[in-house]
PDB file of C-alpha atoms in Angstrom:
ATOM      1  CA  MET A  88       0.000   0.000   0.000  1.00 28.00           C
ATOM      2  CA  ALA A  89       1.387   3.403  -0.968  1.00 28.00           C
ATOM      3  CA  GLU A  90       1.381   6.335   1.406  1.00 31.00           C
ATOM      4  CA  ILE A  91      -2.062   7.880   1.532  1.00 35.00           C
ATOM      5  CA  GLY A  92      -1.756  11.593   0.938  1.00 36.00           C
ATOM      6  CA  ASP A  93      -5.407  12.621   0.986  1.00 38.00           C
ATOM      7  CA  LEU A  94      -6.133  14.553   4.189  1.00 36.00           C
ATOM      8  CA  SER A  95      -9.369  12.679   4.906  1.00 32.00           C
ATOM      9  CA  LEU A  96      -7.538   9.367   4.705  1.00 42.00           C
ATOM     10  CA  THR A  97      -4.791  10.338   7.129  1.00 62.00           C
ATOM     11  CA  MET A  98      -7.189  10.811  10.013  1.00 68.00           C
ATOM     12  CA  ALA A  99      -8.498   8.205  12.418  1.00 74.00           C
ATOM     13  CA  LEU A 100     -10.968   8.706  15.232  1.00 75.00           C
ATOM     14  CA  PHE A 101     -10.549   7.463  18.777  1.00 81.00           C
ATOM     15  CA  GLU A 102     -13.741   8.354  20.607  1.00 80.00           C
ATOM     16  CA  ASN A 103     -13.920  12.148  20.059  1.00 78.00           C
ATOM     17  CA  PHE A 104     -10.213  12.589  19.344  1.00 85.00           C
ATOM     18  CA  THR A 105      -8.737  12.967  15.860  1.00 84.00           C
ATOM     19  CA  ILE A 106      -5.500  11.026  15.414  1.00 87.00           C
ATOM     20  CA  ARG A 107      -3.345  11.823  12.391  1.00 88.00           C
ATOM     21  CA  ARG A 108      -1.682   8.849  10.756  1.00 84.00           C
ATOM     22  CA  THR A 109       0.374   8.070   7.674  1.00 81.00           C
ATOM     23  CA  TRP A 110       1.308   4.884   5.815  1.00 76.00           C
ATOM     24  CA  HIS A 111       5.078   4.370   5.957  1.00 79.00           C
ATOM     25  CA  GLU A 112       7.269   1.285   5.517  1.00 79.00           C
ATOM     26  CA  ASP A 113       4.181  -0.922   5.041  1.00 72.00           C
ATOM     27  CA  ARG A 114       2.482   0.041   8.296  1.00 79.00           C
ATOM     28  CA  TRP A 115       0.571   2.856   9.957  1.00 82.00           C
ATOM     29  CA  PHE A 116       2.406   5.527  11.942  1.00 88.00           C
ATOM     30  CA  PHE A 117       0.459   7.804  14.302  1.00 90.00           C
ATOM     31  CA  SER A 118       1.111  11.329  15.525  1.00 91.00           C
ATOM     32  CA  VAL A 119       2.384  10.942  19.080  1.00 92.00           C
ATOM     33  CA  VAL A 120       1.078  14.366  20.101  1.00 93.00           C
ATOM     34  CA  ASP A 121      -2.397  13.343  18.937  1.00 92.00           C
ATOM     35  CA  ILE A 122      -2.121  10.080  20.894  1.00 92.00           C
ATOM     36  CA  MET A 123      -1.121  12.003  24.024  1.00 93.00           C
ATOM     37  CA  ALA A 124      -4.371  13.992  23.999  1.00 91.00           C
ATOM     38  CA  PRO A 125      -6.673  11.099  25.003  1.00 92.00           C
ATOM     39  CA  LEU A 126      -3.933   9.156  26.784  1.00 90.00           C
ATOM     40  CA  SER A 127      -2.767  11.895  29.150  1.00 89.00           C
ATOM     41  CA  GLY A 128      -5.905  13.999  29.384  1.00 88.00           C
ATOM     42  CA  SER A 129      -3.617  17.035  29.370  1.00 88.00           C
ATOM     43  CA  PRO A 130      -4.932  20.312  27.914  1.00 89.00           C
ATOM     44  CA  ASN A 131      -1.486  20.697  26.337  1.00 92.00           C
ATOM     45  CA  PRO A 132      -0.549  17.291  24.860  1.00 91.00           C
ATOM     46  CA  ARG A 133       2.463  18.751  23.034  1.00 91.00           C
ATOM     47  CA  ARG A 134       4.026  19.872  26.309  1.00 92.00           C
ATOM     48  CA  TYR A 135       3.094  16.575  27.969  1.00 92.00           C
ATOM     49  CA  TRP A 136       4.904  14.679  25.209  1.00 92.00           C
ATOM     50  CA  ALA A 137       8.003  16.850  25.590  1.00 91.00           C
ATOM     51  CA  GLU A 138       8.097  16.144  29.336  1.00 91.00           C
ATOM     52  CA  LEU A 139       7.416  12.433  28.826  1.00 89.00           C
ATOM     53  CA  LYS A 140      10.380  12.114  26.459  1.00 86.00           C
ATOM     54  CA  LYS A 141      12.676  13.618  29.089  1.00 88.00           C
ATOM     55  CA  ARG A 142      11.245  11.432  31.846  1.00 87.00           C
ATOM     56  CA  MET A 143      11.629   8.245  29.800  1.00 84.00           C
ATOM     57  CA  LYS A 144      15.260   9.076  29.078  1.00 83.00           C
ATOM     58  CA  GLU A 145      16.089  10.000  32.678  1.00 83.00           C
ATOM     59  CA  LYS A 146      14.182   7.236  34.490  1.00 79.00           C
ATOM     60  CA  GLU A 147      14.114   4.438  31.915  1.00 77.00           C
ATOM     61  CA  GLY A 148      17.261   5.217  29.972  1.00 77.00           C
ATOM     62  CA  LEU A 149      15.238   5.143  26.767  1.00 74.00           C
ATOM     63  CA  ASP A 150      16.023   7.415  23.853  1.00 78.00           C
ATOM     64  CA  VAL A 151      12.695   7.363  22.020  1.00 78.00           C
ATOM     65  CA  TYR A 152      14.262   8.638  18.803  1.00 79.00           C
ATOM     66  CA  ALA A 153      16.620   5.685  18.725  1.00 77.00           C
ATOM     67  CA  SER A 154      13.984   3.038  19.383  1.00 76.00           C
ATOM     68  CA  THR A 155      10.407   4.200  18.900  1.00 81.00           C
ATOM     69  CA  ILE A 156       9.901   7.549  17.179  1.00 88.00           C
ATOM     70  CA  GLN A 157      10.283   8.632  13.571  1.00 88.00           C
ATOM     71  CA  ALA A 158       9.758  12.163  12.262  1.00 89.00           C
ATOM     72  CA  LEU A 159       7.312  11.902   9.365  1.00 88.00           C
ATOM     73  CA  PRO A 160       5.338  14.478   7.363  1.00 85.00           C
ATOM     74  CA  MET A 161       1.839  14.998   8.722  1.00 82.00           C
ATOM     75  CA  PRO A 162      -0.965  17.348   7.658  1.00 76.00           C
ATOM     76  CA  THR A 163      -1.400  20.514   9.694  1.00 77.00           C
ATOM     77  CA  ALA A 164      -4.487  22.599  10.366  1.00 73.00           C
ATOM     78  CA  ASP A 165      -3.603  25.017   7.551  1.00 74.00           C
ATOM     79  CA  GLY A 166      -3.280  22.208   5.007  1.00 68.00           C
ATOM     80  CA  ARG A 167       0.515  22.063   4.937  1.00 76.00           C
ATOM     81  CA  ARG A 168       2.609  19.042   5.848  1.00 78.00           C
ATOM     82  CA  GLN A 169       5.387  19.160   8.403  1.00 85.00           C
ATOM     83  CA  LYS A 170       7.526  16.573  10.130  1.00 89.00           C
ATOM     84  CA  THR A 171       5.933  15.286  13.318  1.00 90.00           C
ATOM     85  CA  ASP A 172       6.963  12.747  15.953  1.00 92.00           C
ATOM     86  CA  CYS A 173       5.262   9.485  14.961  1.00 92.00           C
ATOM     87  CA  ALA A 174       5.173   5.903  16.186  1.00 90.00           C
ATOM     88  CA  ASP A 175       3.817   2.691  14.713  1.00 89.00           C
ATOM     89  CA  ILE A 176       1.396   0.469  16.627  1.00 87.00           C
ATOM     90  CA  GLU A 177       4.187  -1.277  18.523  1.00 87.00           C
ATOM     91  CA  GLY A 178       5.730   2.067  19.424  1.00 88.00           C
ATOM     92  CA  VAL A 179       2.437   3.531  20.629  1.00 89.00           C
ATOM     93  CA  LEU A 180       1.877   0.472  22.814  1.00 88.00           C
ATOM     94  CA  ARG A 181       5.326   1.058  24.322  1.00 87.00           C
ATOM     95  CA  LEU A 182       4.425   4.677  25.106  1.00 88.00           C
ATOM     96  CA  ILE A 183       1.111   3.649  26.656  1.00 89.00           C
ATOM     97  CA  GLN A 184       3.056   1.604  29.213  1.00 85.00           C
ATOM     98  CA  SER A 185       4.724   4.789  30.451  1.00 85.00           C
ATOM     99  CA  VAL A 186       1.523   6.779  30.963  1.00 86.00           C
ATOM    100  CA  PRO A 187      -0.950   5.856  33.734  1.00 85.00           C
ATOM    101  CA  SER A 188      -4.274   6.513  32.077  1.00 86.00           C
ATOM    102  CA  PRO A 189      -7.890   5.280  32.178  1.00 87.00           C
ATOM    103  CA  ASN A 190      -7.754   5.354  28.381  1.00 85.00           C
ATOM    104  CA  ALA A 191      -4.849   2.907  28.180  1.00 87.00           C
ATOM    105  CA  GLU A 192      -6.963  -0.220  27.619  1.00 88.00           C
ATOM    106  CA  PRO A 193      -9.445   1.456  25.221  1.00 88.00           C
ATOM    107  CA  LEU A 194      -6.495   2.746  23.188  1.00 87.00           C
ATOM    108  CA  LYS A 195      -4.992  -0.736  23.049  1.00 87.00           C
ATOM    109  CA  ARG A 196      -8.275  -2.134  21.728  1.00 85.00           C
ATOM    110  CA  TRP A 197      -8.467   0.685  19.183  1.00 84.00           C
ATOM    111  CA  LEU A 198      -4.954  -0.059  17.946  1.00 84.00           C
ATOM    112  CA  ALA A 199      -5.757  -3.772  17.761  1.00 80.00           C
ATOM    113  CA  GLN A 200      -8.778  -2.963  15.614  1.00 75.00           C
ATOM    114  CA  ILE A 201      -6.697  -0.877  13.219  1.00 77.00           C
ATOM    115  CA  GLY A 202      -4.112  -3.635  13.018  1.00 74.00           C
ATOM    116  CA  ALA A 203      -6.786  -6.215  12.262  1.00 67.00           C
ATOM    117  CA  GLU A 204      -8.379  -4.063   9.566  1.00 67.00           C
ATOM    118  CA  THR A 205      -4.992  -3.451   7.970  1.00 67.00           C
ATOM    119  CA  LEU A 206      -4.265  -7.169   7.936  1.00 59.00           C
ATOM    120  CA  GLU A 207      -7.622  -7.967   6.373  1.00 60.00           C
ATOM    121  CA  GLU A 208      -7.254  -5.321   3.664  1.00 57.00           C
ATOM    122  CA  ALA A 209      -3.829  -6.669   2.760  1.00 57.00           C
ATOM    123  CA  ASP A 210      -4.770 -10.349   2.861  1.00 62.00           C
ATOM    124  CA  ALA A 211      -7.531 -11.571   0.570  1.00 70.00           C
ATOM    125  CA  ASP A 212      -7.451 -15.020   2.195  1.00 75.00           C
ATOM    126  CA  ALA A 213      -8.118 -13.502   5.625  1.00 78.00           C
ATOM    127  CA  TYR A 214     -11.092 -11.617   4.220  1.00 82.00           C
ATOM    128  CA  GLN A 215     -12.527 -14.741   2.600  1.00 86.00           C
ATOM    129  CA  LEU A 216     -12.059 -16.683   5.828  1.00 89.00           C
ATOM    130  CA  ARG A 217     -13.911 -13.996   7.747  1.00 90.00           C
ATOM    131  CA  THR A 218     -16.862 -13.996   5.336  1.00 91.00           C
ATOM    132  CA  HIS A 219     -16.950 -17.809   5.470  1.00 94.00           C
ATOM    133  CA  HIS A 220     -17.239 -17.815   9.257  1.00 95.00           C
ATOM    134  CA  ARG A 221     -19.838 -15.045   9.213  1.00 95.00           C
ATOM    135  CA  LEU A 222     -22.027 -17.255   7.029  1.00 95.00           C
ATOM    136  CA  LYS A 223     -21.325 -20.297   9.190  1.00 96.00           C
ATOM    137  CA  LEU A 224     -22.390 -18.445  12.342  1.00 96.00           C
ATOM    138  CA  HIS A 225     -25.578 -17.357  10.591  1.00 95.00           C
ATOM    139  CA  TYR A 226     -26.454 -20.980   9.836  1.00 95.00           C
ATOM    140  CA  LEU A 227     -25.668 -22.065  13.404  1.00 96.00           C
ATOM    141  CA  ASP A 228     -27.835 -19.241  14.775  1.00 96.00           C
ATOM    142  CA  THR A 229     -30.642 -20.338  12.460  1.00 94.00           C
ATOM    143  CA  ASP A 230     -30.294 -24.008  13.405  1.00 95.00           C
ATOM    144  CA  LEU A 231     -30.409 -23.167  17.110  1.00 96.00           C
ATOM    145  CA  MET A 232     -33.517 -21.020  16.734  1.00 95.00           C
ATOM    146  CA  GLU A 233     -35.260 -23.737  14.728  1.00 94.00           C
ATOM    147  CA  LEU A 234     -34.362 -26.306  17.377  1.00 96.00           C
ATOM    148  CA  VAL A 235     -35.743 -24.310  20.300  1.00 96.00           C
ATOM    149  CA  ALA A 236     -38.881 -23.289  18.409  1.00 93.00           C
ATOM    150  CA  PHE A 237     -40.160 -26.779  19.182  1.00 88.00           C
ATOM    151  CA  ARG A 238     -39.227 -26.514  22.844  1.00 94.00           C
ATOM    152  CA  GLY A 239     -40.863 -23.328  24.075  1.00 92.00           C
ATOM    153  CA  ILE A 240     -39.089 -20.393  22.413  1.00 94.00           C
ATOM    154  CA  ILE A 241     -41.436 -19.025  19.782  1.00 91.00           C
ATOM    155  CA  THR A 242     -41.980 -15.270  20.015  1.00 93.00           C
ATOM    156  CA  PRO A 243     -39.492 -12.608  18.841  1.00 92.00           C
ATOM    157  CA  GLU A 244     -39.062 -11.532  22.470  1.00 94.00           C
ATOM    158  CA  GLN A 245     -38.144 -15.060  23.514  1.00 95.00           C
ATOM    159  CA  ARG A 246     -35.686 -15.423  20.641  1.00 95.00           C
ATOM    160  CA  GLN A 247     -34.026 -12.135  21.578  1.00 94.00           C
ATOM    161  CA  ALA A 248     -33.776 -13.301  25.180  1.00 96.00           C
ATOM    162  CA  LEU A 249     -31.973 -16.427  23.961  1.00 97.00           C
ATOM    163  CA  ARG A 250     -29.599 -14.287  21.889  1.00 95.00           C
ATOM    164  CA  ASP A 251     -28.847 -12.327  25.061  1.00 96.00           C
ATOM    165  CA  SER A 252     -28.098 -15.575  26.896  1.00 97.00           C
ATOM    166  CA  ASN A 253     -25.779 -16.709  24.097  1.00 96.00           C
ATOM    167  CA  TYR A 254     -23.731 -13.542  24.542  1.00 97.00           C
ATOM    168  CA  ALA A 255     -24.083 -13.228  28.330  1.00 96.00           C
ATOM    169  CA  GLY A 256     -22.043 -16.263  29.266  1.00 96.00           C
ATOM    170  CA  LEU A 257     -19.436 -15.919  26.528  1.00 96.00           C
ATOM    171  CA  TYR A 258     -18.833 -12.188  26.994  1.00 96.00           C
ATOM    172  CA  GLY A 259     -19.597 -11.758  30.687  1.00 94.00           C
ATOM    173  CA  MET A 260     -22.208  -9.111  29.927  1.00 92.00           C
ATOM    174  CA  ALA A 261     -25.958  -8.768  30.322  1.00 88.00           C
ATOM    175  CA  GLY A 262     -26.712  -9.299  26.662  1.00 89.00           C
ATOM    176  CA  GLU A 263     -26.555  -8.031  23.117  1.00 91.00           C
ATOM    177  CA  GLN A 264     -27.363  -4.356  23.743  1.00 89.00           C
ATOM    178  CA  GLU A 265     -24.731  -4.001  26.461  1.00 91.00           C
ATOM    179  CA  LEU A 266     -22.169  -5.539  24.134  1.00 89.00           C
ATOM    180  CA  ILE A 267     -23.178  -3.180  21.305  1.00 87.00           C
ATOM    181  CA  GLN A 268     -22.681  -0.217  23.645  1.00 85.00           C
ATOM    182  CA  PHE A 269     -19.351  -1.606  24.882  1.00 85.00           C
ATOM    183  CA  ARG A 270     -18.138  -1.997  21.307  1.00 79.00           C
ATOM    184  CA  LYS A 271     -19.487   1.460  20.425  1.00 75.00           C
ATOM    185  CA  LEU A 272     -21.438   0.035  17.505  1.00 75.00           C
ATOM    186  CA  PRO A 273     -24.379   1.843  15.922  1.00 70.00           C
ATOM    187  CA  MET A 274     -27.565   1.085  17.840  1.00 65.00           C
ATOM    188  CA  GLY A 275     -29.763  -1.317  15.948  1.00 65.00           C
ATOM    189  CA  GLY A 276     -26.780  -2.642  14.016  1.00 68.00           C
ATOM    190  CA  ASP A 277     -25.929  -6.298  13.590  1.00 83.00           C
ATOM    191  CA  LEU A 278     -23.309  -7.143  16.190  1.00 88.00           C
ATOM    192  CA  GLU A 279     -22.130 -10.209  14.299  1.00 91.00           C
ATOM    193  CA  GLU A 280     -21.215  -8.259  11.167  1.00 88.00           C
ATOM    194  CA  PHE A 281     -18.390  -6.481  13.040  1.00 86.00           C
ATOM    195  CA  MET A 282     -16.675  -9.623  14.346  1.00 90.00           C
ATOM    196  CA  GLY A 283     -13.389 -11.114  13.187  1.00 88.00           C
ATOM    197  CA  THR A 284     -12.621 -14.752  12.441  1.00 91.00           C
ATOM    198  CA  ASP A 285     -11.471 -15.688  15.953  1.00 92.00           C
ATOM    199  CA  GLU A 286     -14.564 -14.141  17.503  1.00 94.00           C
ATOM    200  CA  TYR A 287     -16.809 -15.894  15.000  1.00 96.00           C
ATOM    201  CA  ILE A 288     -15.225 -19.223  15.924  1.00 96.00           C
ATOM    202  CA  ALA A 289     -15.825 -18.645  19.645  1.00 96.00           C
ATOM    203  CA  ASN A 290     -19.483 -17.862  18.938  1.00 97.00           C
ATOM    204  CA  GLU A 291     -19.813 -20.815  16.567  1.00 97.00           C
ATOM    205  CA  PHE A 292     -18.600 -23.160  19.287  1.00 97.00           C
ATOM    206  CA  GLN A 293     -21.043 -21.680  21.794  1.00 97.00           C
ATOM    207  CA  ARG A 294     -24.015 -22.069  19.429  1.00 97.00           C
ATOM    208  CA  SER A 295     -23.145 -25.597  18.305  1.00 97.00           C
ATOM    209  CA  GLN A 296     -22.492 -26.862  21.836  1.00 97.00           C
ATOM    210  CA  ALA A 297     -25.633 -25.219  23.209  1.00 97.00           C
ATOM    211  CA  ALA A 298     -27.682 -26.941  20.502  1.00 97.00           C
ATOM    212  CA  LEU A 299     -25.976 -30.260  21.230  1.00 97.00           C
ATOM    213  CA  VAL A 300     -26.695 -30.072  24.969  1.00 97.00           C
ATOM    214  CA  ILE A 301     -30.309 -29.058  24.359  1.00 97.00           C
ATOM    215  CA  LYS A 302     -30.828 -32.059  22.076  1.00 95.00           C
ATOM    216  CA  GLN A 303     -28.937 -34.595  24.179  1.00 96.00           C
ATOM    217  CA  ARG A 304     -30.660 -33.614  27.428  1.00 96.00           C
ATOM    218  CA  ASN A 305     -34.024 -32.919  25.791  1.00 95.00           C
ATOM    219  CA  ILE A 306     -34.145 -29.464  27.385  1.00 96.00           C
ATOM    220  CA  GLN A 307     -37.604 -27.881  27.351  1.00 95.00           C
ATOM    221  CA  GLY A 308     -38.840 -24.407  28.251  1.00 95.00           C
ATOM    222  CA  GLU A 309     -37.424 -20.925  27.817  1.00 95.00           C
ATOM    223  CA  ALA A 310     -35.740 -20.640  31.215  1.00 96.00           C
ATOM    224  CA  ALA A 311     -33.969 -23.995  30.951  1.00 96.00           C
ATOM    225  CA  ILE A 312     -32.830 -23.358  27.375  1.00 97.00           C
ATOM    226  CA  ARG A 313     -31.470 -19.922  28.221  1.00 97.00           C
ATOM    227  CA  ALA A 314     -29.644 -21.366  31.231  1.00 97.00           C
ATOM    228  CA  VAL A 315     -27.951 -23.949  29.001  1.00 97.00           C
ATOM    229  CA  ALA A 316     -26.936 -21.318  26.442  1.00 97.00           C
ATOM    230  CA  GLU A 317     -25.432 -19.075  29.102  1.00 97.00           C
ATOM    231  CA  ASP A 318     -23.649 -21.908  30.907  1.00 97.00           C
ATOM    232  CA  VAL A 319     -22.057 -23.157  27.683  1.00 97.00           C
ATOM    233  CA  GLY A 320     -20.759 -19.630  27.077  1.00 97.00           C
ATOM    234  CA  VAL A 321     -19.419 -19.407  30.627  1.00 97.00           C
ATOM    235  CA  GLN A 322     -17.499 -22.673  30.221  1.00 97.00           C
ATOM    236  CA  ILE A 323     -15.939 -21.494  26.957  1.00 97.00           C
ATOM    237  CA  ARG A 324     -15.018 -18.187  28.573  1.00 96.00           C
ATOM    238  CA  LEU A 325     -13.406 -19.939  31.555  1.00 96.00           C
ATOM    239  CA  THR A 326     -11.340 -22.075  29.183  1.00 96.00           C
ATOM    240  CA  ILE A 327     -10.132 -18.987  27.319  1.00 94.00           C
ATOM    241  CA  GLU A 328      -9.157 -17.382  30.632  1.00 93.00           C
ATOM    242  CA  ARG A 329      -7.392 -20.535  31.808  1.00 93.00           C
ATOM    243  CA  ILE A 330      -5.193 -20.803  28.716  1.00 92.00           C
ATOM    244  CA  GLY A 331      -4.455 -17.072  28.714  1.00 87.00           C
ATOM    245  CA  GLY A 332      -6.257 -16.314  25.463  1.00 86.00           C
ATOM    246  CA  MET A 333      -8.018 -13.119  24.427  1.00 87.00           C
ATOM    247  CA  LEU A 334     -11.556 -12.811  25.738  1.00 91.00           C
ATOM    248  CA  PRO A 335     -14.211 -12.198  23.073  1.00 92.00           C
ATOM    249  CA  GLU A 336     -15.107  -8.689  24.243  1.00 89.00           C
ATOM    250  CA  ASP A 337     -11.447  -7.660  23.908  1.00 84.00           C
ATOM    251  CA  MET A 338     -11.099  -8.927  20.350  1.00 84.00           C
ATOM    252  CA  PRO A 339     -10.812  -6.182  17.732  1.00 76.00           C
ATOM    253  CA  ARG A 340     -13.865  -4.746  16.066  1.00 75.00           C
ATOM    254  CA  TYR A 341     -13.642  -5.101  12.304  1.00 77.00           C
ATOM    255  CA  ARG A 342     -15.070  -3.164   9.419  1.00 75.00           C
ATOM    256  CA  ARG A 343     -18.729  -4.040   9.012  1.00 79.00           C
ATOM    257  CA  LEU A 344     -19.459  -6.849   6.583  1.00 83.00           C
ATOM    258  CA  ALA A 345     -22.404  -5.917   4.400  1.00 82.00           C
ATOM    259  CA  ARG A 346     -24.908  -8.686   3.737  1.00 84.00           C
ATOM    260  CA  GLY A 347     -23.904  -8.872   0.113  1.00 84.00           C
ATOM    261  CA  GLU A 348     -20.341  -9.727   1.137  1.00 86.00           C
ATOM    262  CA  TRP A 349     -21.103 -12.880   3.092  1.00 89.00           C
ATOM    263  CA  MET A 350     -24.587 -14.074   2.160  1.00 88.00           C
ATOM    264  CA  THR A 351     -25.109 -16.522  -0.663  1.00 86.00           C
ATOM    265  CA  PRO A 352     -27.316 -15.198  -3.499  1.00 83.00           C
ATOM    266  CA  GLU A 353     -30.130 -17.526  -2.407  1.00 82.00           C
ATOM    267  CA  LEU A 354     -29.918 -16.414   1.203  1.00 82.00           C
ATOM    268  CA  LEU A 355     -29.721 -12.759   0.256  1.00 76.00           C
ATOM    269  CA  HIS A 356     -32.857 -13.140  -1.862  1.00 70.00           C
ATOM    270  CA  SER A 357     -34.758 -14.912   0.905  1.00 70.00           C
ATOM    271  CA  VAL A 358     -34.113 -12.233   3.536  1.00 61.00           C
ATOM    272  CA  SER A 359     -34.797  -9.301   1.221  1.00 50.00           C
ATOM    273  CA  PHE A 360     -37.923 -10.648  -0.487  1.00 42.00           C
ATOM    274  CA  ASN A 361     -41.211  -9.033   0.525  1.00 41.00           C
ATOM    275  CA  TRP A 362     -44.526 -10.562  -0.397  1.00 34.00           C
ATOM    276  CA  ASN A 363     -46.471  -8.376  -2.784  1.00 39.00           C
ATOM    277  CA  ALA A 364     -49.896  -7.494  -1.458  1.00 38.00           C
ATOM    278  CA  ASP A 365     -51.432  -8.360  -4.841  1.00 40.00           C
ATOM    279  CA  GLU A 366     -50.005 -11.870  -4.794  1.00 40.00           C
ATOM    280  CA  ASP A 367     -51.292 -14.837  -2.883  1.00 43.00           C
ATOM    281  CA  ALA A 368     -49.683 -15.436   0.489  1.00 42.00           C
ATOM    282  CA  PRO A 369     -47.620 -18.615   0.806  1.00 44.00           C
ATOM    283  CA  GLU A 370     -49.488 -21.726   1.774  1.00 49.00           C
ATOM    284  CA  ALA A 371     -49.369 -22.533   5.464  1.00 50.00           C
ATOM    285  CA  VAL A 372     -47.261 -25.510   6.482  1.00 53.00           C
ATOM    286  CA  ASP A 373     -48.075 -27.496   9.627  1.00 56.00           C
ATOM    287  CA  ARG A 374     -45.037 -29.369  10.959  1.00 56.00           C
ATOM    288  CA  VAL A 375     -45.767 -31.963  13.637  1.00 56.00           C
ATOM    289  CA  ILE A 376     -42.997 -32.252  16.217  1.00 56.00           C
ATOM    290  CA  PRO A 377     -43.211 -35.196  18.631  1.00 58.00           C
ATOM    291  CA  ILE A 378     -41.832 -34.563  22.135  1.00 59.00           C
ATOM    292  CA  TYR A 379     -40.482 -37.674  23.861  1.00 57.00           C
ATOM    293  CA  GLU A 380     -39.232 -38.455  27.350  1.00 60.00           C
ATOM    294  CA  LEU A 381     -37.021 -41.296  28.529  1.00 60.00           C
ATOM    295  CA  PRO A 382     -38.199 -42.159  32.065  1.00 64.00           C
ATOM    296  CA  GLU A 383     -35.516 -43.261  34.499  1.00 68.00           C
ATOM    297  CA  GLY A 384     -34.931 -47.000  34.201  1.00 67.00           C
ATOM    298  CA  ALA A 385     -37.123 -47.315  31.116  1.00 63.00           C
ATOM    299  CA  ALA A 386     -35.920 -48.930  27.912  1.00 59.00           C
ATOM    300  CA  GLU A 387     -38.203 -47.057  25.534  1.00 63.00           C
ATOM    301  CA  LEU A 388     -39.139 -43.439  24.923  1.00 59.00           C
ATOM    302  CA  THR A 389     -42.559 -42.211  26.010  1.00 65.00           C
ATOM    303  CA  LEU A 390     -44.476 -39.780  23.801  1.00 65.00           C
ATOM    304  CA  LEU A 391     -45.391 -36.776  25.930  1.00 63.00           C
ATOM    305  CA  GLU A 392     -47.159 -34.637  23.340  1.00 65.00           C
ATOM    306  CA  GLU A 393     -47.151 -33.457  19.760  1.00 62.00           C
ATOM    307  CA  ARG A 394     -46.494 -29.845  18.910  1.00 59.00           C
ATOM    308  CA  HIS A 395     -47.464 -28.189  15.656  1.00 56.00           C
ATOM    309  CA  LEU A 396     -45.255 -25.467  14.187  1.00 53.00           C
ATOM    310  CA  ILE A 397     -47.271 -23.548  11.609  1.00 51.00           C
ATOM    311  CA  THR A 398     -45.476 -21.240   9.175  1.00 49.00           C
ATOM    312  CA  ASP A 399     -47.446 -19.103   6.765  1.00 46.00           C
ATOM    313  CA  GLY A 400     -45.207 -16.193   5.820  1.00 44.00           C
ATOM    314  CA  GLU A 401     -45.565 -14.388   9.137  1.00 42.00           C
ATOM    315  CA  ALA A 402     -42.576 -12.937  10.930  1.00 42.00           C
ATOM    316  CA  ALA A 403     -42.544 -15.820  13.376  1.00 43.00           C
ATOM    317  CA  PRO A 404     -43.953 -19.358  13.374  1.00 46.00           C
ATOM    318  CA  ARG A 405     -47.059 -20.088  15.428  1.00 48.00           C
ATOM    319  CA  GLU A 406     -47.181 -23.025  17.760  1.00 47.00           C
ATOM    320  CA  ARG A 407     -50.321 -25.130  18.151  1.00 49.00           C
ATOM    321  CA  ARG A 408     -50.516 -27.922  20.677  1.00 46.00           C
ATOM    322  CA  LYS A 409     -52.239 -31.216  19.932  1.00 46.00           C
ATOM    323  CA  GLY A 410     -56.002 -30.893  20.099  1.00 45.00           C
ATOM    324  CA  THR A 411     -56.068 -27.095  19.541  1.00 45.00           C
TER     325      THR A 411
END
C-alpha cells in the first residue's frame, strides 16, 4: 500500500479525538502528540509529550528517537505538511506503558482494531475466511432457533432473550445491547457483522455446543434453554481465561461486513424478499414435532405430546398444541 496523501484518509478517530496517521514502511504511523491527547488527558498534549520524552530518558534510559519515534510528514491545520513525531502500533503500545491513564486499555483495543483491519485489507485469504465464518455463524444461529422453536421459544421476544443468553455467558455481559454499547457500535446494528474470524469461531462453538446439549438432554422451556446457552458460554469463557487467550469482548472490532459480502445469493434473496400485497400469500405448512421423554430406568421413549409449528409467511412461526 502506498502512502495515503489525501487529508481525509490520514485521520483516524478514537472516541472524540482525531488522530493523524500516515502509511510508511508498510504500516501505519500515528502522531504521538495526537495520541497524548486522550492518553494523558492534558490540555497541552504537546508539552506533555516533551516532558514524557525527558522522563523516559532520565528514568528508563530510553532514547525514544533511537527506538520508537520517527519524524514523518503529517498534515497541519492550515493544510501544509510538516515533520511530526510518529510511532507505529508497537511504538504507541510502548508509550502507553509509560503513561498511567484510564484510556490505556481502550487505546490498546483501538490499535488492535486498526491492526486487524490493515491485515484484512492486505490479505484476501483472511477476508474470505472472515466472510466464510460469518455465514457459518448465521447458519448455526438459524439451526439453534429452529431447534428451540419446538421446545418453548417461539416469540421474537423469547428469541431475543436467547440471543442475550448466548452472549451473556461468553462475553460476561448482560446481553446483546450491552455488548453493542461496549463496542461502540451503531444502535440497531448487527453485532455479528463487526466480528473477526477468531470471535466468530468462539461464537460458533457456543451455538453448536448449546444446541448439542439441548438435544442430548431434551431441554424444554425458555428458562432452561437460556440457562444452558449461558452456561455453555461461561465454560468457553473460563477455558479462554485458563489458557491465557483473548476474551471475546477484547477482540478487535472489524469493518462491518455488508450482507452482500457474506450471504449466498439464495440467502440474500430470501431475507430481502417481501410478499407483494397483490399476490397470494404462501401456503401454510403445519409441521408436527413429537416430544419424547425417557423415564428413568425405562428402555423405551414415552411420547409426551405433539407440537405443531405452523409457518405461513408471518414474521414468526405459530405453535399449536395437539387438540387445539
